[in-house]
Every structure is written in C-alpha cells, then in structure tokens.
Short mmCIF file of C-alpha atoms in Angstrom, two decimals:
data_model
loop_
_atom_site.label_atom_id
_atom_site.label_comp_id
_atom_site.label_asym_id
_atom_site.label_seq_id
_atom_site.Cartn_x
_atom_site.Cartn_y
_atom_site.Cartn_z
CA UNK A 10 0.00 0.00 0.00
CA UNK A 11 2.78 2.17 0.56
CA UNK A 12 3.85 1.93 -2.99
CA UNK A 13 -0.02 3.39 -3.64
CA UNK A 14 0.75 5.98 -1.71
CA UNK A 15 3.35 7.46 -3.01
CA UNK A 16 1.81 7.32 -6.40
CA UNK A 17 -1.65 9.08 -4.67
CA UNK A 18 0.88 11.82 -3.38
CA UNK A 19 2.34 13.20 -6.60
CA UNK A 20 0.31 16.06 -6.96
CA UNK A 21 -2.72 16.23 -9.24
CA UNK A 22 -3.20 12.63 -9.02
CA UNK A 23 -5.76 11.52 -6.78
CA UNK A 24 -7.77 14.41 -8.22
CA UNK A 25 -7.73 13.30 -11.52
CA UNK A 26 -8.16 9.42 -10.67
CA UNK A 27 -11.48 10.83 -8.91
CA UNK A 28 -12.73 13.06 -11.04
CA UNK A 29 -12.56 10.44 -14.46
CA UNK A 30 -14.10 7.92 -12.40
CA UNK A 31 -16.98 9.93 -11.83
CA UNK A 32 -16.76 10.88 -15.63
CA UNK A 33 -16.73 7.01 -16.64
CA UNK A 34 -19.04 6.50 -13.50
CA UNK A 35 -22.45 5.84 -15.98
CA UNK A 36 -20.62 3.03 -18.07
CA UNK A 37 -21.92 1.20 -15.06
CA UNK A 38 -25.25 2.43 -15.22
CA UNK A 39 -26.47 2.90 -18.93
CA UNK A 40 -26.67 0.04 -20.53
CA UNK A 41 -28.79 -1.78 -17.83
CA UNK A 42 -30.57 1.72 -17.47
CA UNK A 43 -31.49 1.48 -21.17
CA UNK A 44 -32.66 -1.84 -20.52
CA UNK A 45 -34.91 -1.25 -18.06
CA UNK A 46 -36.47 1.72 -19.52
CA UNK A 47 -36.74 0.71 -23.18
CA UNK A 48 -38.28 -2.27 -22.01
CA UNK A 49 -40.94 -0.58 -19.92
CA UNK A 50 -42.00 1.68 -23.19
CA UNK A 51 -42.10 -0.88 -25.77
CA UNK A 52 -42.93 -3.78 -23.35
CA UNK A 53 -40.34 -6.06 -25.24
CA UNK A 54 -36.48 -7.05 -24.50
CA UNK A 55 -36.57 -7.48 -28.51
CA UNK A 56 -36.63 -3.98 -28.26
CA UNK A 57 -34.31 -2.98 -25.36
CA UNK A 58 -31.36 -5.33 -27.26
CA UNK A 59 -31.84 -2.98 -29.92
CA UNK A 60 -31.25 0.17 -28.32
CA UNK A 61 -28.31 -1.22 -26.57
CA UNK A 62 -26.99 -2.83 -29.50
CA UNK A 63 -27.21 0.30 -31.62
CA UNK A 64 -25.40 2.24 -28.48
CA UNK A 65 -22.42 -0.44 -28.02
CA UNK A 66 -22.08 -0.40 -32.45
CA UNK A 67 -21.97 3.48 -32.01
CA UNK A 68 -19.38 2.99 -29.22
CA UNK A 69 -17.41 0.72 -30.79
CA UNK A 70 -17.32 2.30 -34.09
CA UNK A 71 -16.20 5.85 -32.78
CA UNK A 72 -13.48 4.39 -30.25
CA UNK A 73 -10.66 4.78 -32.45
CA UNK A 74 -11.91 7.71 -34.51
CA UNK A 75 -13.11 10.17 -31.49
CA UNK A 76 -9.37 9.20 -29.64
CA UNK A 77 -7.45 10.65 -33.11
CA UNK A 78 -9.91 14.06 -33.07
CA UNK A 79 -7.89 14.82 -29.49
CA UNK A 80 -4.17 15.18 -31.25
CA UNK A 81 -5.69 17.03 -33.66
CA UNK A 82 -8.44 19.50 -32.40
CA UNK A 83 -7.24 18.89 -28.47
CA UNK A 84 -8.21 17.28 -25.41
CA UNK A 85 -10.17 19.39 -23.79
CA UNK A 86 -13.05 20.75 -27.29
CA UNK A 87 -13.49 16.59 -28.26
CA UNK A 88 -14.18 15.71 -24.48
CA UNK A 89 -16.86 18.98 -24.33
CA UNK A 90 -18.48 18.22 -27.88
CA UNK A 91 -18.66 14.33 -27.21
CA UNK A 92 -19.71 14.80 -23.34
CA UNK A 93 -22.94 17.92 -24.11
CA UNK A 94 -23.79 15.30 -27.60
CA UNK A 95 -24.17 12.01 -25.65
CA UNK A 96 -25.78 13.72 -22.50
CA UNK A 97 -28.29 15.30 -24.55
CA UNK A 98 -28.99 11.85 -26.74
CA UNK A 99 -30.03 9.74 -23.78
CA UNK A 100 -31.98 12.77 -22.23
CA UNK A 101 -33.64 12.94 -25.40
CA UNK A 102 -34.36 8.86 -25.18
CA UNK A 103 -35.54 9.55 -21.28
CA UNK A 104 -37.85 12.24 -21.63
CA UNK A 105 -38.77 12.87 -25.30
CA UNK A 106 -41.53 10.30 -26.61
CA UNK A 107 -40.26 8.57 -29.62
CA UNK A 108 -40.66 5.68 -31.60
CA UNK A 109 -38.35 2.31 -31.62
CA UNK A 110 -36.46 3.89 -34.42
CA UNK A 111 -36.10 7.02 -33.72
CA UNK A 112 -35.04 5.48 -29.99
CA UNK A 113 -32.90 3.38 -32.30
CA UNK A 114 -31.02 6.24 -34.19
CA UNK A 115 -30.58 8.08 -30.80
CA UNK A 116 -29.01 5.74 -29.14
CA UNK A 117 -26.21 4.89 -31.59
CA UNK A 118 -25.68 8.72 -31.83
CA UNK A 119 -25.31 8.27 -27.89
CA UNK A 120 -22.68 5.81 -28.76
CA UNK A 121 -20.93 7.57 -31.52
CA UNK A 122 -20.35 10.57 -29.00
CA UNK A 123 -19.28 8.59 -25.72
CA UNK A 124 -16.30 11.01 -24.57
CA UNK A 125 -13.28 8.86 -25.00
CA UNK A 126 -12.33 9.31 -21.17
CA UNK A 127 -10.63 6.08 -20.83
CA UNK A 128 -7.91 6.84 -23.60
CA UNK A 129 -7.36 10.48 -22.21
CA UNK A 130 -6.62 9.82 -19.10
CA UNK A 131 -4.53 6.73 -20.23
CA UNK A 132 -2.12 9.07 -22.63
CA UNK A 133 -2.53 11.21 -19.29
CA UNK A 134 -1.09 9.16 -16.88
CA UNK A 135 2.53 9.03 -18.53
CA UNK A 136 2.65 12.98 -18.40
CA UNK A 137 2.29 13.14 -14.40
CA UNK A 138 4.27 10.04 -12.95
CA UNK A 139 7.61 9.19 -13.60
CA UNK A 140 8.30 5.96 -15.69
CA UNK A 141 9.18 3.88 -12.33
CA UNK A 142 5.78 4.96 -10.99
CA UNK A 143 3.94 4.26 -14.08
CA UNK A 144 2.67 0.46 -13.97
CA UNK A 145 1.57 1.18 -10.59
CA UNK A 146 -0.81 3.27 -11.24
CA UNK A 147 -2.20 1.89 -14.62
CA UNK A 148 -2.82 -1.24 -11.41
CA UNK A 149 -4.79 1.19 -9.07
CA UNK A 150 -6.57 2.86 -11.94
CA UNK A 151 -7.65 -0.45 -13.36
CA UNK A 152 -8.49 -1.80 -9.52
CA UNK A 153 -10.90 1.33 -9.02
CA UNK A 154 -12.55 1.07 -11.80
CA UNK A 155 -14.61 -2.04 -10.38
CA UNK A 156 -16.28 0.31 -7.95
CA UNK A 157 -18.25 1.36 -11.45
CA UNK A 158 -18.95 -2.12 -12.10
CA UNK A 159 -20.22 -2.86 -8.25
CA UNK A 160 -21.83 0.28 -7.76
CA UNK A 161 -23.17 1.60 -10.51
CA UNK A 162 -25.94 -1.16 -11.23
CA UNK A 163 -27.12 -1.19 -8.13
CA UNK A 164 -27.32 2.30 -8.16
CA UNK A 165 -28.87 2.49 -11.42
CA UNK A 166 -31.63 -0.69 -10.26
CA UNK A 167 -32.27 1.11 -7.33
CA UNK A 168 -33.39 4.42 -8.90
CA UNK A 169 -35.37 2.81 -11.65
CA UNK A 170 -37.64 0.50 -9.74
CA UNK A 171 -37.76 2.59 -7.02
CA UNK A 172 -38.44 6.10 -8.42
CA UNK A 173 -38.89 5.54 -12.52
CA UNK A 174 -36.58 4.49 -15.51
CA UNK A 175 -36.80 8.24 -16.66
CA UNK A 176 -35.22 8.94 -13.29
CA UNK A 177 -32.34 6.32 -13.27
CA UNK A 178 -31.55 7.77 -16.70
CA UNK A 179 -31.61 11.48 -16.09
CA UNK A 180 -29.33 10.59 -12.65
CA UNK A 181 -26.78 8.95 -14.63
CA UNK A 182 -26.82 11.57 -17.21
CA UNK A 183 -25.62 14.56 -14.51
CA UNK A 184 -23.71 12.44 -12.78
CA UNK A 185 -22.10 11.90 -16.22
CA UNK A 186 -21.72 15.75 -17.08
CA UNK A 187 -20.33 16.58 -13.47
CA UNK A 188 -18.45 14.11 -13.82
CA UNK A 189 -16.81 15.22 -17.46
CA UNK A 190 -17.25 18.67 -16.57
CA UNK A 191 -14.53 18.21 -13.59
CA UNK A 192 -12.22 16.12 -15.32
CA UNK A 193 -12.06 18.47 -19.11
CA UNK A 194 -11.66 21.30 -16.10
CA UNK A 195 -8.35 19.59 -14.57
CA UNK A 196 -5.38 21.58 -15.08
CA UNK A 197 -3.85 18.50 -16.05
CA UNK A 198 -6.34 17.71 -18.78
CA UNK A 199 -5.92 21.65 -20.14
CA UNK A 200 -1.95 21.30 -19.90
CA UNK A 201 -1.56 17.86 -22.16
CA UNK A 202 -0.52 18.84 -25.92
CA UNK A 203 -1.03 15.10 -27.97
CA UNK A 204 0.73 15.97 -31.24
CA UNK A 205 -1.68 14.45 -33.89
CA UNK A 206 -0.67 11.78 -35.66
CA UNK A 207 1.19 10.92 -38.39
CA UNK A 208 -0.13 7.48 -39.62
CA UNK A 209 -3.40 6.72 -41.17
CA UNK A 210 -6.32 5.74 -39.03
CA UNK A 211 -5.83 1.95 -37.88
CA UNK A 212 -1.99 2.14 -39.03
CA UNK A 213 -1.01 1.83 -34.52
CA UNK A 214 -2.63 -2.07 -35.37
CA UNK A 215 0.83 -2.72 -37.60
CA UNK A 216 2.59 -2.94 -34.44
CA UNK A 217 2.25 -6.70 -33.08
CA UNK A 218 2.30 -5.62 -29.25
CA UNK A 219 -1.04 -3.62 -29.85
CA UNK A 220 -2.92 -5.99 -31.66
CA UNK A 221 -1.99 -8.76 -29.02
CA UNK A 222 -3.39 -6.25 -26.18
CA UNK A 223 -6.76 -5.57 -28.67
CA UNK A 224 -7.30 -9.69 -29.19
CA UNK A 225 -6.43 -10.35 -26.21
CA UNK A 226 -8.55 -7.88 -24.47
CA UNK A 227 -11.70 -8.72 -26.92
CA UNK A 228 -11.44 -12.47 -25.78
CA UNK A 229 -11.08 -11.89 -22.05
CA UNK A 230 -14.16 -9.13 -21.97
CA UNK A 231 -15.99 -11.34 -23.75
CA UNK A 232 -15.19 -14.25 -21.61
CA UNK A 233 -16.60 -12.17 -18.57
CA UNK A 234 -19.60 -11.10 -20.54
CA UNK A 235 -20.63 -14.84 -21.26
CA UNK A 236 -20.00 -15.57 -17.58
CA UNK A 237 -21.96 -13.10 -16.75
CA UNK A 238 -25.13 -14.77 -18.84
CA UNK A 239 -24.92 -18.17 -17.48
CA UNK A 240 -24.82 -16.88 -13.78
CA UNK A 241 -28.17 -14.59 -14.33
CA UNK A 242 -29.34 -18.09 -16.43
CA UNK A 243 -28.26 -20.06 -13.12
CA UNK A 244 -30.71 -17.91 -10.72
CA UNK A 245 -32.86 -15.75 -13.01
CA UNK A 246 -33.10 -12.13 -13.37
CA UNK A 247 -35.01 -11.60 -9.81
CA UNK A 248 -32.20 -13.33 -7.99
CA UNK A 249 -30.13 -11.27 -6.09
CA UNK A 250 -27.55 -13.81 -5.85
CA UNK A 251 -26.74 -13.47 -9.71
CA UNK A 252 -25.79 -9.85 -8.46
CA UNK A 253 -24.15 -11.07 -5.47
CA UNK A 254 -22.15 -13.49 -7.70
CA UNK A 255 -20.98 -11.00 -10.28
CA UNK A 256 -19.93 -8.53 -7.21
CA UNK A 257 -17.53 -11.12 -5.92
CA UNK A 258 -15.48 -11.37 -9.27
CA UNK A 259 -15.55 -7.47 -9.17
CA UNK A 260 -14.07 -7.50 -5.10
CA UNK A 261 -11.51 -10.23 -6.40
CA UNK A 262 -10.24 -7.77 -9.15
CA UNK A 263 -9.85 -5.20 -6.48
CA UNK A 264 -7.98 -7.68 -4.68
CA UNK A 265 -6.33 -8.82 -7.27
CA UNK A 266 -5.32 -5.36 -8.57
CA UNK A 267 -4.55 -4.46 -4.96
CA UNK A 268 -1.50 -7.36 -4.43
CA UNK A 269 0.23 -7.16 -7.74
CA UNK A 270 0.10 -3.00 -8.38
CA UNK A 271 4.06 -3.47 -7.09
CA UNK A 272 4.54 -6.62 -9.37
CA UNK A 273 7.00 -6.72 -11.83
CA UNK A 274 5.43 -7.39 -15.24
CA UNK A 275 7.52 -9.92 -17.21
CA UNK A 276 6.69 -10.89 -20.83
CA UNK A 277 4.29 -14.27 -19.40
CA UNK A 278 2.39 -12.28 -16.79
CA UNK A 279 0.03 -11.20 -18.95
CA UNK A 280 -0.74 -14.66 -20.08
CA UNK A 281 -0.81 -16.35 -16.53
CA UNK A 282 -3.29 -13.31 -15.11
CA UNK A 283 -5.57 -14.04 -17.44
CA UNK A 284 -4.88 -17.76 -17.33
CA UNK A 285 -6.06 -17.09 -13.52
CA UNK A 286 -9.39 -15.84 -14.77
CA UNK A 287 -9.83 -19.03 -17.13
CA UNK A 288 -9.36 -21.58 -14.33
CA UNK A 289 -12.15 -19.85 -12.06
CA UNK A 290 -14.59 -19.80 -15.27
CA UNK A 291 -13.39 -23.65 -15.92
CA UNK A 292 -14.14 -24.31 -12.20
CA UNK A 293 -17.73 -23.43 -12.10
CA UNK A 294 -18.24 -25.18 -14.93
CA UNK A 295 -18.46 -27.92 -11.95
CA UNK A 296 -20.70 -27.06 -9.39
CA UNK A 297 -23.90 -25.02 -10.14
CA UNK A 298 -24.46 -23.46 -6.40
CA UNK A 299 -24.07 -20.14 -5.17
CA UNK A 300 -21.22 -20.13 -2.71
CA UNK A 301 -19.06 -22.39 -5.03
CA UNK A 302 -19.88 -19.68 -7.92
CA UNK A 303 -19.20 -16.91 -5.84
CA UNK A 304 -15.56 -18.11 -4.73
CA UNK A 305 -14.91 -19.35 -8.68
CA UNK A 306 -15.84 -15.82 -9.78
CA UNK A 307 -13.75 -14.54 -6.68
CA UNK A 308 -10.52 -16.18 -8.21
CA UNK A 309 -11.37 -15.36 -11.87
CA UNK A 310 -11.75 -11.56 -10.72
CA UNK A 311 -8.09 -11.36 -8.90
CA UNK A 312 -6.96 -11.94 -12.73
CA UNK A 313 -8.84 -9.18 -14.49
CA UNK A 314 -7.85 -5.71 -12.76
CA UNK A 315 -4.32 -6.95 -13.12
CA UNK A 316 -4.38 -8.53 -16.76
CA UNK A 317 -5.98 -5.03 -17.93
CA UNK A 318 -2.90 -3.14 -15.92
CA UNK A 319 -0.47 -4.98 -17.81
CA UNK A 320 -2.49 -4.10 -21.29
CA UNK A 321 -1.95 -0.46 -20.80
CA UNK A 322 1.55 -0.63 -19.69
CA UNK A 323 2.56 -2.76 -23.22
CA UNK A 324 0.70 0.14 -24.77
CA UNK A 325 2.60 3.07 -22.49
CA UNK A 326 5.98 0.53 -23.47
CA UNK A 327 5.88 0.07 -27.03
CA UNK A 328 3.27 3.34 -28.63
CA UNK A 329 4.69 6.48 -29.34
CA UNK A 330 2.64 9.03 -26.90
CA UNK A 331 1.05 10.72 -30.30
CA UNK A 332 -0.69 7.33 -31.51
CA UNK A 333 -1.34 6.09 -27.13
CA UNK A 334 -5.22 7.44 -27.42
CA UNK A 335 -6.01 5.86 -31.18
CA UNK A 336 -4.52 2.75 -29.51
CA UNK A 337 -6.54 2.38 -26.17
CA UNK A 338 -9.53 3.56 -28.23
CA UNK A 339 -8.93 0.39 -30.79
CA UNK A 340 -8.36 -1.65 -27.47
CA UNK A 341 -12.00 -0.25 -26.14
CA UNK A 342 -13.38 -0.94 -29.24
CA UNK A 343 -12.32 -4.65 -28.76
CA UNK A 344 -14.09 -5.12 -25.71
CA UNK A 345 -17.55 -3.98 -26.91
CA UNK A 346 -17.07 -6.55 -29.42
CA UNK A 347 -15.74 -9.22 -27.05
CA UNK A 348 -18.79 -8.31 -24.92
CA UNK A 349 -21.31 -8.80 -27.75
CA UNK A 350 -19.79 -12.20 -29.28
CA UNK A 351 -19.35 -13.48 -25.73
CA UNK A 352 -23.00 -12.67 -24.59
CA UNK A 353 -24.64 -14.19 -28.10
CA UNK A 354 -22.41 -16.86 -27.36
CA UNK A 355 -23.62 -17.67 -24.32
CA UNK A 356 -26.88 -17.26 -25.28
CA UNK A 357 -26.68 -19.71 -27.87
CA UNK A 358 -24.97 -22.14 -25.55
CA UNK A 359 -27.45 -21.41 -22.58
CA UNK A 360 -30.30 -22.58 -24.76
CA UNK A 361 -28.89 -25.65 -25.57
CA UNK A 362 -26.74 -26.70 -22.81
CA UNK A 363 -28.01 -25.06 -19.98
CA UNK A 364 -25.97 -22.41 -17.63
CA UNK A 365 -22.79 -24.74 -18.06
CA UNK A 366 -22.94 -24.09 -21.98
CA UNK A 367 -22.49 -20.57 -20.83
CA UNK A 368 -19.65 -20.97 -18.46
CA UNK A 369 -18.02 -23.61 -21.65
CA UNK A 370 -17.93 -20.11 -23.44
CA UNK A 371 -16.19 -18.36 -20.77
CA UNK A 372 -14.02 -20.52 -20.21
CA UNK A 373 -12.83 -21.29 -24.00
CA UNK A 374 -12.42 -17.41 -24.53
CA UNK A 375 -10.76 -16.36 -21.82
CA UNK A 376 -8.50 -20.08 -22.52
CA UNK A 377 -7.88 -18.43 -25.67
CA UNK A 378 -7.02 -15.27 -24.72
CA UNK A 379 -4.31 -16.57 -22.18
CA UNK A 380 -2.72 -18.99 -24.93
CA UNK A 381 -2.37 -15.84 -27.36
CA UNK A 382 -0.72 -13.97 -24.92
CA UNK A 383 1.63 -16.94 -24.04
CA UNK A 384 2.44 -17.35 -27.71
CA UNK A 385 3.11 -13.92 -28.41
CA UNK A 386 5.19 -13.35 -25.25
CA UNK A 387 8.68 -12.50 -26.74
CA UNK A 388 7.03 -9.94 -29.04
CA UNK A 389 5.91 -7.95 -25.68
CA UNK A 390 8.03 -5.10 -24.52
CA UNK A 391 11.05 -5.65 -21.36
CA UNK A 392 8.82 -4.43 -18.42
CA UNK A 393 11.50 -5.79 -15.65
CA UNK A 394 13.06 -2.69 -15.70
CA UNK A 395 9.86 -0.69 -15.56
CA UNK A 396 8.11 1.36 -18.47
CA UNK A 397 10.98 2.38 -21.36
CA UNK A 398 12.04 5.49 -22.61
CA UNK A 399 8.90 8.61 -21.42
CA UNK A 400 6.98 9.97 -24.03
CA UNK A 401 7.56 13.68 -24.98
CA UNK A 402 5.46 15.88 -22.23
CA UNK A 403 6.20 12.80 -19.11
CA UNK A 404 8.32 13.94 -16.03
CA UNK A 405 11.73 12.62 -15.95
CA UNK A 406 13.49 11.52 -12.89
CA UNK A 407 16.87 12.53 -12.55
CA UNK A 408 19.65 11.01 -10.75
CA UNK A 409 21.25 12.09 -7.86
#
C-alpha cells in the first residue's frame, strides 16, 4: 500500500483518478438503465437489445476515430463536444416520446459521442508520474474502476424501480456531465498537448504488441460477458444472488489489482493473469451453487484488474505518446465486441446446454485469450526494468 501511496501523493493525481471515475461512473449504469427503460415503453427485450446494440455499435465504431480528433483539435473541445452530444442523446431517449427507431437512431448517436475518457486519461497518466511509478498506477486505476462495475448497477436498479426508468436515466446523465465537466476542467487535462498523428487511421494495429493487447482484451471481456449470462441463467433475473455473484469477481479484481500494483510485469504475466481468470470460469463449470460460484468468480476476478494493468503498460511501453489514445480507443473498441460475441455466445450455448454451456464459453475465450498472450510473449516489450524510454510531455526523474 505504501507503494499506492506514493503514487496518490504526486500532486494532481488523486484528483484526476477521482474526477474520471466519476466521468466514466455511468458506463456502469447505462446500458442496464437502457434496458430497463426501453423495455418498460415498448414492453419487449426485442426492443431494449436494440437500443443497446445500436449504443455499443456506435461505441465501438467511434473508439478509435473520437481518440485521433484529441491530437488534432485537443483534449479538452473533443471531451466537451462528445460529453454535451451524448448527454443530450439519452436525455432525449428519457424524456422525449419517440418511436423504436427514432429510440434506435438516438441511441447509436449516444454511442458515436461517448467522450473517450478512458484513452485520455490513459495518454494522461505518462505525463504526471515518472516511468518507475507508471505500472503502478495503470494497477490502481484499473483496480478502481470495479467500484463502477459494483456500484453503478445497483445504483442504477435502485433508482429505476424505485423512483422511474426516466429517473435512473436522467441521474446517470448529470452524474455523467459533473463528472466530465470536472475532469475536461483539470489543469492537467488543459496542460496535455497530444501531437496528432502521423499514420493513417488503424496504421497503430501494424505494431504486433497492440494488436496482441486488442485480441487479447476482446477475448477476455468477452469471456466475462458470457460468464456473466450463465450466472443470471443459473438464478434468473429476480435473484439477487446473480448480483451477489458477479460482485464477488468485481471485489476479487480489487484484490487482485490491490496485491500485484508493485509486481514486476515480465513478458508471461500477462498470459498467466488471465490464465487465472480461465481456471475460475473452468471451475464453475463444476458445481452449479451459489457459494461455489461466488468463490470461482472470486478467483477469476483477482486476474482481471491486473491482466488489464499490464495491457496499458505494453501500450505506455511500445506506442509512441502521439498514436497512445487511437490505440486504447482500438483496445476499447475490442471489448464492446468481445462483450457482444461473448454474450450471443452464451446465449446460444445457454439454450442448448443449460448455464454450463455458458460458463463452456467463458471458459474457451478467456482459454484463448491466455494462450495468445503466451504465444506472443517475446514480441511484448522488457517491463522488468519498468516502463521504457517517457513519451515527450512525461516527467523525468533525474539522478542524484
């Protein structure tokens, strides 16, 4: 924890960890928001999967484009055009009548204008820490972000069977401009120059290190996605012990994160943390009852917070700082992707097999993901010695 600390301390940190989590806060809200209030209009899930899947395609397909717009128009004008575009669509979807099309439409504009706040504060986080620092905190940032995955649905249930759907969407709309409001405000945010970019759109995928981190990244999310599935399949969608279930894999991330932040990352890590995460999807393949799940989602989680930490630090390691947010935006992309195959995987499987057909899928994807990244190990930067060489606008440590 100590090492934590002294990555908390270096000033301008801890306020903008805070202040993009509250920004990226509604990820953990929206999409079962949108569920439960395009559902209660049309009376049909039909309906809801549309919505959604027309806001994840919008997401995914604006990802690498939206990250490029920041080198060349700047940080702080993409995040305010994207952040006042998407608020305003999903107002629009909770308080203006509409048709399913029109609902539709609005939700993959929505998508299409998500502010890329995962990329900027990722091409961020290299200009504040020094290199030695760096891994660390690309482990506490991807630790944290489970409190959006344990909060916000329960947050976002709460509000829209308790109060209204229009409500739980309109909540997680403002927190969602305070949010972006306070991070495009940071000094930090106003200070970072990316120089744009002199490749093509796409050309960051010629470099092998990236696409492993995009494949690998797609297969793992969508491991987690079909888990996911077969444990609401295993108790139903009024069981709160599917919830329960899915919150322990989220606490064993944060434990997971929490142990190995001060880890060296060698060229297999990345393969055996997410081979961790395979073995607890494998395991409850065996035994369909809650505690058993629980502590099998419990393992798989203390592989996730620190398989995504080492993603971002092969990006930091091998990306020149000009291309970084084009190539966390292409890794993003991947994982809305991973997260759609893996669910209609399940799905499939879940029909025909049961709730273990859905943990099979888990299990294969995230097996796959774990054998890619053991294949491809020698074409992954040196980490031993920490992050290489600093890109142009990160603090260097001198010597004494």
């Amino acid at each position: 924890m100590r090492a934590y600390g002294e990555v908390l301390a270096t000033p301008g940190v801890a306020r903008i960890m805070a202040a993009q989590l509250m920004a990226r806060f509604p990820q953990g809200m929206y999409s079962l928001g949108l569920l439960l209030h395009v559902e209660r209009t049309f009376d049909s899930y039909a309906a809801a999967g549309l919505v959604l899947a027309a806001l994840s395609i919008g997401q995914g397909a604006a990802g690498p484009l939206t990250t490029r717009w920041m080198g060349r128009w700047g940080t702080r004008p993409v995040l305010a055009l994207t952040l006042v575009v998407a608020a305003a669509s999903l107002l629009a979807i909770a308080l203006v009548p509409m048709g399913l099309a029109a609902m539709t439409a609005v939700g993959a504009v929505a998508g299409l204008a998500m502010p890329p706040i995962t990329p900027a504060v990722r091409t961020l986080y290299p200009t504040m820490v020094t290199q030695r620092m760096l891994s660390r905190l690309f482990s506490l940032d991807a630790t944290l972000q489970e409190i959006i995955w344990v909060v916000g649905p329960v947050a976002i249930t709460f509000v829209s069977t308790q109060i209204g759907t229009v409500e739980g969407l309109v909540s997680a709309a403002v927190v969602q401009v305070l949010g972006g409001v306070w991070f495009i405000l940071s000094p930090e945010v106003g200070r970072m120059r990316i120089p744009p970019s002199g490749k093509r759109i796409g050309g960051v995928l010629k470099k092998v290190p990236v696409v492993l981190v995009v494949v690998t990244g797609m297969l793992l999310i969508g491991g987690f996605a079909a888990s996911e599935a077969a444990v609401v399949s295993v108790f139903g969608h009024e069981g709160f012990e599917a919830g329960m279930v899915i919150a322990a894999n989220a606490f064993g991330s944060l434990v997971g994160g929490l142990a190995l932040g001060g880890v060296i990352i060698r060229r297999r890590s990345l393969a055996i943390r997410i081979a961790v995460c395979a073995l607890g999807f494998g395991l409850a393949c065996l035994i369909l009852d809650f505690w058993w799940l629980a502590l099998m989602f419990f393992l798989a989680g203390i592989g996730i917070a620190p398989a995504l930490s080492a993603m971002s630090s092969i990006v930091a390691a091998t990306v020149r700082f000009s291309d970084t947010p084009e190539a966390y935006g292409w890794i993003g992309s991947g994982q809305l992707i991973g997260a759609a195959v893996g669910s209609a995987a399940a799905g499939i499987l879940i029909d025909w097999q049961g709730p273990i057909g859905g943990f099979a899928v888990a299990f294969v994807l995230a097996s796959a993901a774990a054998i890619v990244a053991w294949v491809l190990r020698h074409r992954q930067p040196d980490l031993t010695q920490g992050i290489g060489e600093p890109p142009e606008t990160a603090p260097i440590e001198l010597a004494r």
